[in-house]
Short mmCIF file of C-alpha atoms in Angstrom, two decimals:
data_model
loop_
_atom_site.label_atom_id
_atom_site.label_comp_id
_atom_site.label_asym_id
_atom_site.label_seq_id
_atom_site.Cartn_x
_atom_site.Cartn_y
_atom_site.Cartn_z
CA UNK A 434 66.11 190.67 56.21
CA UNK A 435 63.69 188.79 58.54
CA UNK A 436 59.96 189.42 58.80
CA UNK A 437 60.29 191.53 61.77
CA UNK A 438 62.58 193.91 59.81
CA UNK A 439 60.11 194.00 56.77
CA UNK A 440 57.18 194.83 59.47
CA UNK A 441 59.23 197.00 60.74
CA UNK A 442 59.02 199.28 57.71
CA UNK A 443 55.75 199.09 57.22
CA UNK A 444 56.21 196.61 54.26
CA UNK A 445 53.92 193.86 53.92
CA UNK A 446 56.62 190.92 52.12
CA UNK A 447 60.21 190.94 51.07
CA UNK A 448 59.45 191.21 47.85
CA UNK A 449 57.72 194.47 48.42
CA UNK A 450 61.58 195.64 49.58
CA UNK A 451 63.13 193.59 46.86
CA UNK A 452 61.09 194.39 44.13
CA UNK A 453 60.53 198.12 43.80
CA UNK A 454 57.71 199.48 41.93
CA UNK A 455 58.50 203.20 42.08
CA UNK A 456 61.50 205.46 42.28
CA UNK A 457 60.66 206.08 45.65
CA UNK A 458 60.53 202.01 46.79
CA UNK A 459 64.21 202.20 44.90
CA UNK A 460 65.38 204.59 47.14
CA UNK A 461 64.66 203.09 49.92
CA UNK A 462 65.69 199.43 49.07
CA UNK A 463 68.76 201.83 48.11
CA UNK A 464 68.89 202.93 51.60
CA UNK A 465 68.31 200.08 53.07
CA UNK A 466 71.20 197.99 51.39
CA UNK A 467 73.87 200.48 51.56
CA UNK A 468 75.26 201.58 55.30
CA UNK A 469 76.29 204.98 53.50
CA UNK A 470 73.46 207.62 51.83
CA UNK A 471 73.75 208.20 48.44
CA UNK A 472 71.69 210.49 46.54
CA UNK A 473 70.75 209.78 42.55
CA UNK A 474 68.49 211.89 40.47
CA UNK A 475 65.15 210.03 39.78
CA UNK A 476 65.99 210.04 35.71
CA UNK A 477 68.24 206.83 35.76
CA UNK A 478 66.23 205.21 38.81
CA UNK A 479 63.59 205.30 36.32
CA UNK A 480 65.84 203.62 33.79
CA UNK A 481 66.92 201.31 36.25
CA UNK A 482 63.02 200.59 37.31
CA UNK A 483 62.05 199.59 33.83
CA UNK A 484 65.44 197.69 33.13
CA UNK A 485 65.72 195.45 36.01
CA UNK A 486 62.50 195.01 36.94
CA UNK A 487 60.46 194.50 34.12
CA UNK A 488 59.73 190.77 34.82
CA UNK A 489 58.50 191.08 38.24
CA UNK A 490 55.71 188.60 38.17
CA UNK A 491 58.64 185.79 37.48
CA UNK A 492 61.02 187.19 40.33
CA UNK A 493 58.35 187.45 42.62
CA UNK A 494 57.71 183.75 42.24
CA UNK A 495 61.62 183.16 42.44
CA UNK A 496 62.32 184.96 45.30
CA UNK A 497 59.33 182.85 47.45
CA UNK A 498 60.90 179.93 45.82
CA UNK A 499 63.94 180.72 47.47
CA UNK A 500 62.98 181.63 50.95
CA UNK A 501 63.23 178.87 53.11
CA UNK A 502 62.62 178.00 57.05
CA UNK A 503 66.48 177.97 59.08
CA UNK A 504 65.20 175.26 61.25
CA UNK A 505 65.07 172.61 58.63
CA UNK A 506 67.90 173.69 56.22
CA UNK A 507 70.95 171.42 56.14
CA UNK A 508 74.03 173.27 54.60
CA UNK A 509 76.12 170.64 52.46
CA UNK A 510 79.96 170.42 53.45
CA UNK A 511 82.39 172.05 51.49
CA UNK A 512 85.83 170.86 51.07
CA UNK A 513 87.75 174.29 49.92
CA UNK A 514 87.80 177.34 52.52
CA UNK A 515 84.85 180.09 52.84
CA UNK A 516 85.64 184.05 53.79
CA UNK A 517 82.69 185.40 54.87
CA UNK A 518 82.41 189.65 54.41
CA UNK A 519 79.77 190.98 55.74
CA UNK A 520 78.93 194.38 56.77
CA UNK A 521 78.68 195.73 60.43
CA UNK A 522 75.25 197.18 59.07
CA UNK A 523 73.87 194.60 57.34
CA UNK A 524 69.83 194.98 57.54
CA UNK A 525 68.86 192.24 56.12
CA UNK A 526 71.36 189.86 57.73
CA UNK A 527 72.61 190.23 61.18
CA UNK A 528 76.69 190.03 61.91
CA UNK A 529 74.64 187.53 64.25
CA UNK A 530 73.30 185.59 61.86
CA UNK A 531 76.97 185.70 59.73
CA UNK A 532 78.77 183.95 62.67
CA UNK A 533 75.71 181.78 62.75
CA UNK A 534 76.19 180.37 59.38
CA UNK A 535 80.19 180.07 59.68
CA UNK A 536 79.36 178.01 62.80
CA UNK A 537 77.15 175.70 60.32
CA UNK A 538 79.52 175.77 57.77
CA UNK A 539 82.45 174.57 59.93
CA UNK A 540 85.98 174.75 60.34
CA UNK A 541 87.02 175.85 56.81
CA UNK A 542 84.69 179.02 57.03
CA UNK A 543 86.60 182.57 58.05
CA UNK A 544 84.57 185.65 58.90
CA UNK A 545 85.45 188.94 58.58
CA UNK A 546 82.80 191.68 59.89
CA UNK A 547 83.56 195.56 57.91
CA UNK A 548 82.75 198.72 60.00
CA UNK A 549 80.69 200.88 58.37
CA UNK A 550 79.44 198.52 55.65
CA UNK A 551 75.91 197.95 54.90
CA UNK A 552 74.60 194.22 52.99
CA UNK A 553 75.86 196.03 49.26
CA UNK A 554 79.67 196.13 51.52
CA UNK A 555 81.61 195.43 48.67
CA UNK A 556 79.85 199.21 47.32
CA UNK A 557 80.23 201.03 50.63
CA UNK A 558 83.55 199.81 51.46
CA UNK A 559 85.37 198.57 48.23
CA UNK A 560 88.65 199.18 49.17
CA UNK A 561 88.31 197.24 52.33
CA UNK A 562 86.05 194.52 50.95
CA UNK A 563 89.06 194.21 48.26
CA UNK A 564 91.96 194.33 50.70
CA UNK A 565 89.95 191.04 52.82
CA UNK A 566 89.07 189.33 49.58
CA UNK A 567 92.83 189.28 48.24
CA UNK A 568 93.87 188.44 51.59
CA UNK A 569 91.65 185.43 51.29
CA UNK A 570 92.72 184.85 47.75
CA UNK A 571 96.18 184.91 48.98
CA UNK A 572 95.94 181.88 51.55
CA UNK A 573 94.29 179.63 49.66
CA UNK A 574 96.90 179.57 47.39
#
C-alpha cells in the first residue's frame, strides 16, 4: 500500500492500517485486504485484537524497519524460478507494481494476475490460487 493509498483513507501511517487498535480498524484492514466482503461478529475480532496484536509497540518498530525506498533497493538474483500470484485487487500492491518486480527479478520470474482477488488472494480465491500454485509446483519439477 503506498502513502497515497494510506492518505487516501484518512490514515495517518501504515501501521495505523496494519496494526489495528479496535474492532472497527480490523474490519477495515479486513476490507481492505480481501477483494470479497466478509462479515464476522465483533466477539472473535476481539479475540483476534488481543491475540495478535498484543505486542504492538515491537511490530510497530518492525514494520518501519522494514519499509524501504524502491529507488535504492537492489533485489539479489535467484537461481530457481519465481510464480508471482497476485490479486487483480490488490490495494496495497498494484498488478503494476507485480509486473514491476518480475521485471527486476528477471527471466526466471512468472506472473500470474487472479480476477477477483484482493492482496489475502490465496483467501478470496483458494481454489484458483491452488490450481496456479500446483501448476507452478508442477514445472519446476
Amino acid at each position: 500500500m503506498t502513502d497515497s493509498n494510506v492518505n487516501r483513507f484518512g490514515l495517518s501511517s501504515m501501521s495505523d492500517v496494519l496494526l489495528p487498535k479496535t474492532v472497527k480498524g480490523l474490519e477495515f484492514l479486513l476490507s481492505v485486504s480481501l477483494h470479497k466482503r466478509i462479515w464476522l461478529p465483533s466477539c472473535p475480532l476481539k479475540d483476534y485484537l488481543k491475540t495478535m496484536f498484543t505486542n504492538r509497540k515491537e511490530m510497530a518498530e518492525l514494520l518501519e524497519a522494514l519499509i524501504i525506498n524502491n529507488d535504492t533497493t537492489t533485489l539479489p538474483s535467484f537461481p530457481q524460478g519465481i510464480d508471482l500470484l497476485w490479486g487483480e485487487n490488490d490495494l496495497f500492491f498494484s498488478v503494476e507494481f507485480a509486473k514491476d518486480l518480475q521485471r527486476k527479478l528477471g527471466e526466471m520470474t512468472s506472473m500470474e494476475s487472479i480476477k477477483n482477488g484482493g492482496h489475502l488472494v490465496q483467501l478470496d480465491r483458494p481454489f484458483v490460487y491452488n490450481k496456479l500454485l500446483n501448476k507452478f509446483l508442477a514445472s519446476v519439477h
